[in-house]
Structure formats: C-alpha cells, structure tokens
C-alpha cells in the first residue's frame, strides 16, 4: 500500500475512534439529564463507530500496512439542549462524510482498488447515518424539548438495536 494511503487510513481510524469517543461523551450527557433513550442511542452510535474504526484497522493489517492508533482528544461535555446535541451529531457526520469522500478520491488517484471497495461501503453508510440523524433533528425541532414530547421521542430512541457485523 502506498505510504500516502497508509497515513490517510491511520488518520481515518483515529477519526472513527474519535467519533466513538464523542458519542460516548454525548451518551453520558443524556444519562445525566434523565434521557435514557437518547443515552442508549448514543451508546449504539459509539458501538457502531468503534466497529467502523476496527473495520479499517483490520483492512490496514490485511494489506500488510502498519497501524498507528493515533491519540484521541477529550470530547466536548456541554450542550445547550437535546436539539443542540443532535445538531452536533449531524455536523460531525457531515465532517466524516467529507473525510470519507476525500479518502475515496485518494484511493482512486493511487489506483488502490481494494481500498475503493471498502470505502464504497462507508460512502453508503454515511448516507444512512446522515439521513437518520437529520430525521431526529427535524423531529426535535418540531416537538421541542419540553415535557411529554421529548419523553416520547426518548422512549422511541431507546428501541435502537445494536449494530450487527454487516451494518457496522
Ligand atoms: Fe458515523 O461514521 Fe463512522 O464512518
């Protein structure tokens, strides 16, 4: 594998683990505010991102490249509201989508076809993730974040299933 790709993949593994770390911190924020369904949703998100990172990590090793495990930074701990929180998830996923797209362009430039195939899965996954979180943001905007409405949405988000190996 080309050095440029190895470096970029290690940075993407870091970004996926950083995403996991951010969502785990968000899960704590929800739990501390008595929103167990949202805390669960974030916990599932944490699990999914950990699987994304591991998928790229395994791919890197299968290609005989070297895994670096770059450092993570402390995630943000304060949010104004549940809307603000999910808005941040949306922005973060848009950022990840841009990163994946750039990585895919690099894989094309370097003519690395196996990496292109792996990244095609991530490209589809990002479409799904962005749509999912956009829906939650829209619903929160619609119902607001007070009393019964947030309670119902929180209960619904508690239903999110754990990611399976094919989903993550
Ligand atoms: Fe939420 O995204 Fe990973 O890739």
JSON list of C-alpha atoms and ligand atoms in Angstrom, two decimals:
[
{"chain": "A", "resi": 1, "resn": "UNK", "atom": "CA", "xyz": [0.00, 0.00, 0.00]},
{"chain": "A", "resi": 2, "resn": "UNK", "atom": "CA", "xyz": [1.20, 3.49, -0.84]},
{"chain": "A", "resi": 3, "resn": "UNK", "atom": "CA", "xyz": [2.57, 5.48, 2.11]},
{"chain": "A", "resi": 4, "resn": "UNK", "atom": "CA", "xyz": [0.09, 8.30, 1.44]},
{"chain": "A", "resi": 5, "resn": "UNK", "atom": "CA", "xyz": [-2.79, 5.87, 1.76]},
{"chain": "A", "resi": 6, "resn": "UNK", "atom": "CA", "xyz": [-1.39, 4.22, 4.87]},
{"chain": "A", "resi": 7, "resn": "UNK", "atom": "CA", "xyz": [-1.13, 7.63, 6.57]},
{"chain": "A", "resi": 8, "resn": "UNK", "atom": "CA", "xyz": [-4.61, 8.69, 5.46]},
{"chain": "A", "resi": 9, "resn": "UNK", "atom": "CA", "xyz": [-6.12, 5.40, 6.64]},
{"chain": "A", "resi": 10, "resn": "UNK", "atom": "CA", "xyz": [-4.47, 5.70, 10.04]},
{"chain": "A", "resi": 11, "resn": "UNK", "atom": "CA", "xyz": [-5.92, 9.20, 10.30]},
{"chain": "A", "resi": 12, "resn": "UNK", "atom": "CA", "xyz": [-9.36, 7.88, 9.37]},
{"chain": "A", "resi": 13, "resn": "UNK", "atom": "CA", "xyz": [-9.11, 5.17, 12.03]},
{"chain": "A", "resi": 14, "resn": "UNK", "atom": "CA", "xyz": [-8.33, 7.95, 14.50]},
{"chain": "A", "resi": 15, "resn": "UNK", "atom": "CA", "xyz": [-11.36, 9.95, 13.26]},
{"chain": "A", "resi": 16, "resn": "UNK", "atom": "CA", "xyz": [-13.65, 6.92, 13.71]},
{"chain": "A", "resi": 17, "resn": "UNK", "atom": "CA", "xyz": [-12.38, 6.25, 17.24]},
{"chain": "A", "resi": 18, "resn": "UNK", "atom": "CA", "xyz": [-12.69, 9.97, 17.97]},
{"chain": "A", "resi": 19, "resn": "UNK", "atom": "CA", "xyz": [-16.31, 9.79, 16.76]},
{"chain": "A", "resi": 20, "resn": "UNK", "atom": "CA", "xyz": [-16.91, 6.88, 19.12]},
{"chain": "A", "resi": 21, "resn": "UNK", "atom": "CA", "xyz": [-15.40, 8.89, 21.97]},
{"chain": "A", "resi": 22, "resn": "UNK", "atom": "CA", "xyz": [-17.60, 11.91, 21.17]},
{"chain": "A", "resi": 23, "resn": "UNK", "atom": "CA", "xyz": [-20.75, 9.77, 21.13]},
{"chain": "A", "resi": 24, "resn": "UNK", "atom": "CA", "xyz": [-19.84, 8.10, 24.41]},
{"chain": "A", "resi": 25, "resn": "UNK", "atom": "CA", "xyz": [-19.47, 11.56, 25.98]},
{"chain": "A", "resi": 26, "resn": "UNK", "atom": "CA", "xyz": [-22.83, 12.52, 24.48]},
{"chain": "A", "resi": 27, "resn": "UNK", "atom": "CA", "xyz": [-24.34, 9.37, 25.96]},
{"chain": "A", "resi": 28, "resn": "UNK", "atom": "CA", "xyz": [-23.14, 10.50, 29.40]},
{"chain": "A", "resi": 29, "resn": "UNK", "atom": "CA", "xyz": [-24.64, 13.97, 28.80]},
{"chain": "A", "resi": 30, "resn": "UNK", "atom": "CA", "xyz": [-28.04, 12.36, 28.07]},
{"chain": "A", "resi": 31, "resn": "UNK", "atom": "CA", "xyz": [-27.87, 9.95, 31.01]},
{"chain": "A", "resi": 32, "resn": "UNK", "atom": "CA", "xyz": [-27.04, 12.83, 33.35]},
{"chain": "A", "resi": 33, "resn": "UNK", "atom": "CA", "xyz": [-30.18, 14.66, 32.15]},
{"chain": "A", "resi": 34, "resn": "UNK", "atom": "CA", "xyz": [-32.53, 11.76, 32.58]},
{"chain": "A", "resi": 35, "resn": "UNK", "atom": "CA", "xyz": [-32.83, 10.93, 28.89]},
{"chain": "A", "resi": 36, "resn": "UNK", "atom": "CA", "xyz": [-32.11, 7.18, 28.94]},
{"chain": "A", "resi": 37, "resn": "UNK", "atom": "CA", "xyz": [-33.39, 6.53, 25.40]},
{"chain": "A", "resi": 38, "resn": "UNK", "atom": "CA", "xyz": [-31.06, 9.13, 23.90]},
{"chain": "A", "resi": 39, "resn": "UNK", "atom": "CA", "xyz": [-28.24, 7.86, 26.09]},
{"chain": "A", "resi": 40, "resn": "UNK", "atom": "CA", "xyz": [-28.87, 4.39, 24.65]},
{"chain": "A", "resi": 41, "resn": "UNK", "atom": "CA", "xyz": [-28.99, 5.75, 21.07]},
{"chain": "A", "resi": 42, "resn": "UNK", "atom": "CA", "xyz": [-25.61, 7.44, 21.60]},
{"chain": "A", "resi": 43, "resn": "UNK", "atom": "CA", "xyz": [-24.23, 4.25, 23.12]},
{"chain": "A", "resi": 44, "resn": "UNK", "atom": "CA", "xyz": [-25.26, 2.33, 19.99]},
{"chain": "A", "resi": 45, "resn": "UNK", "atom": "CA", "xyz": [-23.60, 5.06, 17.93]},
{"chain": "A", "resi": 46, "resn": "UNK", "atom": "CA", "xyz": [-20.43, 4.63, 19.98]},
{"chain": "A", "resi": 47, "resn": "UNK", "atom": "CA", "xyz": [-20.52, 0.90, 19.28]},
{"chain": "A", "resi": 48, "resn": "UNK", "atom": "CA", "xyz": [-21.05, 1.47, 15.55]},
{"chain": "A", "resi": 49, "resn": "UNK", "atom": "CA", "xyz": [-18.13, 3.90, 15.28]},
{"chain": "A", "resi": 50, "resn": "UNK", "atom": "CA", "xyz": [-15.88, 1.51, 17.16]},
{"chain": "A", "resi": 51, "resn": "UNK", "atom": "CA", "xyz": [-16.79, -1.12, 14.58]},
{"chain": "A", "resi": 52, "resn": "UNK", "atom": "CA", "xyz": [-16.06, 1.31, 11.73]},
{"chain": "A", "resi": 53, "resn": "UNK", "atom": "CA", "xyz": [-12.63, 2.02, 13.18]},
{"chain": "A", "resi": 54, "resn": "UNK", "atom": "CA", "xyz": [-11.96, -1.69, 13.63]},
{"chain": "A", "resi": 55, "resn": "UNK", "atom": "CA", "xyz": [-13.06, -2.45, 10.08]},
{"chain": "A", "resi": 56, "resn": "UNK", "atom": "CA", "xyz": [-10.43, -0.03, 8.72]},
{"chain": "A", "resi": 57, "resn": "UNK", "atom": "CA", "xyz": [-7.86, -1.25, 11.24]},
{"chain": "A", "resi": 58, "resn": "UNK", "atom": "CA", "xyz": [-8.34, -4.87, 10.10]},
{"chain": "A", "resi": 59, "resn": "UNK", "atom": "CA", "xyz": [-8.18, -3.81, 6.47]},
{"chain": "A", "resi": 60, "resn": "UNK", "atom": "CA", "xyz": [-4.92, -1.97, 7.06]},
{"chain": "A", "resi": 61, "resn": "UNK", "atom": "CA", "xyz": [-3.38, -5.02, 8.71]},
{"chain": "A", "resi": 62, "resn": "UNK", "atom": "CA", "xyz": [-4.67, -7.36, 5.99]},
{"chain": "A", "resi": 63, "resn": "UNK", "atom": "CA", "xyz": [-2.76, -5.24, 3.46]},
{"chain": "A", "resi": 64, "resn": "UNK", "atom": "CA", "xyz": [0.49, -5.59, 5.38]},
{"chain": "A", "resi": 65, "resn": "UNK", "atom": "CA", "xyz": [0.44, -1.91, 6.38]},
{"chain": "A", "resi": 66, "resn": "UNK", "atom": "CA", "xyz": [1.24, -0.56, 9.82]},
{"chain": "A", "resi": 67, "resn": "UNK", "atom": "CA", "xyz": [-1.50, 0.52, 12.27]},
{"chain": "A", "resi": 68, "resn": "UNK", "atom": "CA", "xyz": [-0.58, 3.57, 14.34]},
{"chain": "A", "resi": 69, "resn": "UNK", "atom": "CA", "xyz": [-3.50, 4.21, 16.72]},
{"chain": "A", "resi": 70, "resn": "UNK", "atom": "CA", "xyz": [-3.08, 7.98, 16.88]},
{"chain": "A", "resi": 71, "resn": "UNK", "atom": "CA", "xyz": [-4.15, 9.85, 20.05]},
{"chain": "A", "resi": 72, "resn": "UNK", "atom": "CA", "xyz": [-7.71, 10.97, 20.81]},
{"chain": "A", "resi": 73, "resn": "UNK", "atom": "CA", "xyz": [-8.77, 14.28, 22.29]},
{"chain": "A", "resi": 74, "resn": "UNK", "atom": "CA", "xyz": [-11.18, 14.94, 25.14]},
{"chain": "A", "resi": 75, "resn": "UNK", "atom": "CA", "xyz": [-14.71, 15.32, 23.77]},
{"chain": "A", "resi": 76, "resn": "UNK", "atom": "CA", "xyz": [-16.95, 18.32, 24.46]},
{"chain": "A", "resi": 77, "resn": "UNK", "atom": "CA", "xyz": [-19.10, 17.87, 27.57]},
{"chain": "A", "resi": 78, "resn": "UNK", "atom": "CA", "xyz": [-21.62, 20.69, 27.45]},
{"chain": "A", "resi": 79, "resn": "UNK", "atom": "CA", "xyz": [-24.59, 21.20, 25.14]},
{"chain": "A", "resi": 80, "resn": "UNK", "atom": "CA", "xyz": [-27.42, 23.70, 25.32]},
{"chain": "A", "resi": 81, "resn": "UNK", "atom": "CA", "xyz": [-30.21, 21.22, 24.67]},
{"chain": "A", "resi": 82, "resn": "UNK", "atom": "CA", "xyz": [-31.05, 17.88, 23.05]},
{"chain": "A", "resi": 83, "resn": "UNK", "atom": "CA", "xyz": [-31.53, 19.75, 19.75]},
{"chain": "A", "resi": 84, "resn": "UNK", "atom": "CA", "xyz": [-28.06, 21.26, 20.06]},
{"chain": "A", "resi": 85, "resn": "UNK", "atom": "CA", "xyz": [-26.68, 17.81, 20.83]},
{"chain": "A", "resi": 86, "resn": "UNK", "atom": "CA", "xyz": [-28.21, 16.13, 17.77]},
{"chain": "A", "resi": 87, "resn": "UNK", "atom": "CA", "xyz": [-27.25, 19.13, 15.59]},
{"chain": "A", "resi": 88, "resn": "UNK", "atom": "CA", "xyz": [-23.67, 18.48, 16.63]},
{"chain": "A", "resi": 89, "resn": "UNK", "atom": "CA", "xyz": [-24.06, 14.81, 15.67]},
{"chain": "A", "resi": 90, "resn": "UNK", "atom": "CA", "xyz": [-25.30, 15.95, 12.26]},
{"chain": "A", "resi": 91, "resn": "UNK", "atom": "CA", "xyz": [-22.34, 18.32, 11.76]},
{"chain": "A", "resi": 92, "resn": "UNK", "atom": "CA", "xyz": [-19.94, 15.65, 12.88]},
{"chain": "A", "resi": 93, "resn": "UNK", "atom": "CA", "xyz": [-21.34, 13.10, 10.44]},
{"chain": "A", "resi": 94, "resn": "UNK", "atom": "CA", "xyz": [-21.12, 15.65, 7.60]},
{"chain": "A", "resi": 95, "resn": "UNK", "atom": "CA", "xyz": [-17.47, 16.15, 8.52]},
{"chain": "A", "resi": 96, "resn": "UNK", "atom": "CA", "xyz": [-16.91, 12.37, 8.45]},
{"chain": "A", "resi": 97, "resn": "UNK", "atom": "CA", "xyz": [-18.65, 12.12, 5.07]},
{"chain": "A", "resi": 98, "resn": "UNK", "atom": "CA", "xyz": [-16.26, 14.72, 3.64]},
{"chain": "A", "resi": 99, "resn": "UNK", "atom": "CA", "xyz": [-13.30, 12.81, 5.03]},
{"chain": "A", "resi": 100, "resn": "UNK", "atom": "CA", "xyz": [-14.51, 9.51, 3.52]},
{"chain": "A", "resi": 101, "resn": "UNK", "atom": "CA", "xyz": [-15.08, 11.19, 0.15]},
{"chain": "A", "resi": 102, "resn": "UNK", "atom": "CA", "xyz": [-11.57, 12.67, 0.19]},
{"chain": "A", "resi": 103, "resn": "UNK", "atom": "CA", "xyz": [-10.12, 9.30, 1.12]},
{"chain": "A", "resi": 104, "resn": "UNK", "atom": "CA", "xyz": [-12.00, 7.67, -1.75]},
{"chain": "A", "resi": 105, "resn": "UNK", "atom": "CA", "xyz": [-10.63, 10.27, -4.19]},
{"chain": "A", "resi": 106, "resn": "UNK", "atom": "CA", "xyz": [-7.14, 9.48, -2.91]},
{"chain": "A", "resi": 107, "resn": "UNK", "atom": "CA", "xyz": [-7.72, 5.73, -3.36]},
{"chain": "A", "resi": 108, "resn": "UNK", "atom": "CA", "xyz": [-8.72, 6.41, -6.98]},
{"chain": "A", "resi": 109, "resn": "UNK", "atom": "CA", "xyz": [-5.68, 8.62, -7.53]},
{"chain": "A", "resi": 110, "resn": "UNK", "atom": "CA", "xyz": [-3.41, 5.89, -6.14]},
{"chain": "A", "resi": 111, "resn": "UNK", "atom": "CA", "xyz": [-5.32, 3.22, -8.11]},
{"chain": "A", "resi": 112, "resn": "UNK", "atom": "CA", "xyz": [-5.91, 1.19, -4.95]},
{"chain": "A", "resi": 113, "resn": "UNK", "atom": "CA", "xyz": [-8.98, -0.85, -5.89]},
{"chain": "A", "resi": 114, "resn": "UNK", "atom": "CA", "xyz": [-9.38, -2.92, -2.69]},
{"chain": "A", "resi": 115, "resn": "UNK", "atom": "CA", "xyz": [-9.49, 0.30, -0.67]},
{"chain": "A", "resi": 116, "resn": "UNK", "atom": "CA", "xyz": [-12.04, 1.77, -3.08]},
{"chain": "A", "resi": 117, "resn": "UNK", "atom": "CA", "xyz": [-14.30, -1.24, -2.48]},
{"chain": "A", "resi": 118, "resn": "UNK", "atom": "CA", "xyz": [-14.02, -0.94, 1.30]},
{"chain": "A", "resi": 119, "resn": "UNK", "atom": "CA", "xyz": [-14.74, 2.79, 1.11]},
{"chain": "A", "resi": 120, "resn": "UNK", "atom": "CA", "xyz": [-17.82, 2.28, -1.06]},
{"chain": "A", "resi": 121, "resn": "UNK", "atom": "CA", "xyz": [-19.41, 0.60, 1.95]},
{"chain": "A", "resi": 122, "resn": "UNK", "atom": "CA", "xyz": [-18.54, 3.63, 4.09]},
{"chain": "A", "resi": 123, "resn": "UNK", "atom": "CA", "xyz": [-19.98, 6.01, 1.49]},
{"chain": "A", "resi": 124, "resn": "UNK", "atom": "CA", "xyz": [-23.37, 4.24, 1.63]},
{"chain": "A", "resi": 125, "resn": "UNK", "atom": "CA", "xyz": [-23.20, 4.07, 5.41]},
{"chain": "A", "resi": 126, "resn": "UNK", "atom": "CA", "xyz": [-22.71, 7.84, 5.63]},
{"chain": "A", "resi": 127, "resn": "UNK", "atom": "CA", "xyz": [-25.84, 8.46, 3.53]},
{"chain": "A", "resi": 128, "resn": "UNK", "atom": "CA", "xyz": [-27.79, 6.34, 6.00]},
{"chain": "A", "resi": 129, "resn": "UNK", "atom": "CA", "xyz": [-26.24, 7.94, 9.09]},
{"chain": "A", "resi": 130, "resn": "UNK", "atom": "CA", "xyz": [-26.84, 11.48, 7.88]},
{"chain": "A", "resi": 131, "resn": "UNK", "atom": "CA", "xyz": [-30.46, 10.70, 7.00]},
{"chain": "A", "resi": 132, "resn": "UNK", "atom": "CA", "xyz": [-31.09, 9.07, 10.37]},
{"chain": "A", "resi": 133, "resn": "UNK", "atom": "CA", "xyz": [-29.76, 11.97, 12.40]},
{"chain": "A", "resi": 134, "resn": "UNK", "atom": "CA", "xyz": [-31.39, 14.61, 10.17]},
{"chain": "A", "resi": 135, "resn": "UNK", "atom": "CA", "xyz": [-34.74, 12.98, 10.91]},
{"chain": "A", "resi": 136, "resn": "UNK", "atom": "CA", "xyz": [-34.13, 13.15, 14.66]},
{"chain": "A", "resi": 137, "resn": "UNK", "atom": "CA", "xyz": [-33.09, 16.83, 14.43]},
{"chain": "A", "resi": 138, "resn": "UNK", "atom": "CA", "xyz": [-36.21, 17.66, 12.43]},
{"chain": "A", "resi": 139, "resn": "UNK", "atom": "CA", "xyz": [-38.46, 15.86, 14.88]},
{"chain": "A", "resi": 140, "resn": "UNK", "atom": "CA", "xyz": [-36.85, 17.57, 17.85]},
{"chain": "A", "resi": 141, "resn": "UNK", "atom": "CA", "xyz": [-37.35, 20.92, 16.15]},
{"chain": "A", "resi": 142, "resn": "UNK", "atom": "CA", "xyz": [-40.98, 20.05, 15.55]},
{"chain": "A", "resi": 143, "resn": "UNK", "atom": "CA", "xyz": [-41.84, 18.83, 19.04]},
{"chain": "A", "resi": 144, "resn": "UNK", "atom": "CA", "xyz": [-39.43, 20.97, 21.05]},
{"chain": "A", "resi": 145, "resn": "UNK", "atom": "CA", "xyz": [-37.52, 19.70, 24.02]},
{"chain": "A", "resi": 146, "resn": "UNK", "atom": "CA", "xyz": [-40.02, 20.08, 26.85]},
{"chain": "A", "resi": 147, "resn": "UNK", "atom": "CA", "xyz": [-42.15, 17.61, 28.80]},
{"chain": "A", "resi": 148, "resn": "UNK", "atom": "CA", "xyz": [-44.20, 14.86, 27.15]},
{"chain": "A", "resi": 149, "resn": "UNK", "atom": "CA", "xyz": [-42.94, 15.27, 23.59]},
{"chain": "A", "resi": 150, "resn": "UNK", "atom": "CA", "xyz": [-39.29, 14.70, 24.45]},
{"chain": "A", "resi": 151, "resn": "UNK", "atom": "CA", "xyz": [-40.29, 11.85, 26.74]},
{"chain": "A", "resi": 152, "resn": "UNK", "atom": "CA", "xyz": [-41.99, 10.07, 23.82]},
{"chain": "A", "resi": 153, "resn": "UNK", "atom": "CA", "xyz": [-39.08, 10.62, 21.46]},
{"chain": "A", "resi": 154, "resn": "UNK", "atom": "CA", "xyz": [-36.68, 9.45, 24.14]},
{"chain": "A", "resi": 155, "resn": "UNK", "atom": "CA", "xyz": [-38.69, 6.25, 24.54]},
{"chain": "A", "resi": 156, "resn": "UNK", "atom": "CA", "xyz": [-38.57, 5.68, 20.81]},
{"chain": "A", "resi": 157, "resn": "UNK", "atom": "CA", "xyz": [-34.81, 6.17, 20.60]},
{"chain": "A", "resi": 158, "resn": "UNK", "atom": "CA", "xyz": [-34.44, 3.57, 23.34]},
{"chain": "A", "resi": 159, "resn": "UNK", "atom": "CA", "xyz": [-35.51, 0.97, 20.72]},
{"chain": "A", "resi": 160, "resn": "UNK", "atom": "CA", "xyz": [-32.38, 1.37, 18.60]},
{"chain": "A", "resi": 161, "resn": "UNK", "atom": "CA", "xyz": [-30.86, -2.06, 18.07]},
{"chain": "A", "resi": 162, "resn": "UNK", "atom": "CA", "xyz": [-27.19, -2.87, 18.47]},
{"chain": "A", "resi": 163, "resn": "UNK", "atom": "CA", "xyz": [-25.27, -2.77, 15.18]},
{"chain": "A", "resi": 164, "resn": "UNK", "atom": "CA", "xyz": [-24.55, -6.12, 13.56]},
{"chain": "A", "resi": 165, "resn": "UNK", "atom": "CA", "xyz": [-21.29, -7.02, 11.85]},
{"chain": "A", "resi": 166, "resn": "UNK", "atom": "CA", "xyz": [-22.78, -6.33, 8.39]},
{"chain": "A", "resi": 167, "resn": "UNK", "atom": "CA", "xyz": [-24.24, -2.97, 9.43]},
{"chain": "A", "resi": 168, "resn": "UNK", "atom": "CA", "xyz": [-21.09, -1.67, 11.01]},
{"chain": "B", "resi": 1, "resn": "LIG", "atom": "FE1", "xyz": [-20.65, 7.83, 11.89]},
{"chain": "B", "resi": 1, "resn": "LIG", "atom": "O1", "xyz": [-19.39, 7.35, 10.70]},
{"chain": "B", "resi": 1, "resn": "LIG", "atom": "FE2", "xyz": [-18.19, 6.12, 11.00]},
{"chain": "B", "resi": 1, "resn": "LIG", "atom": "O2", "xyz": [-17.72, 6.15, 9.28]}
]
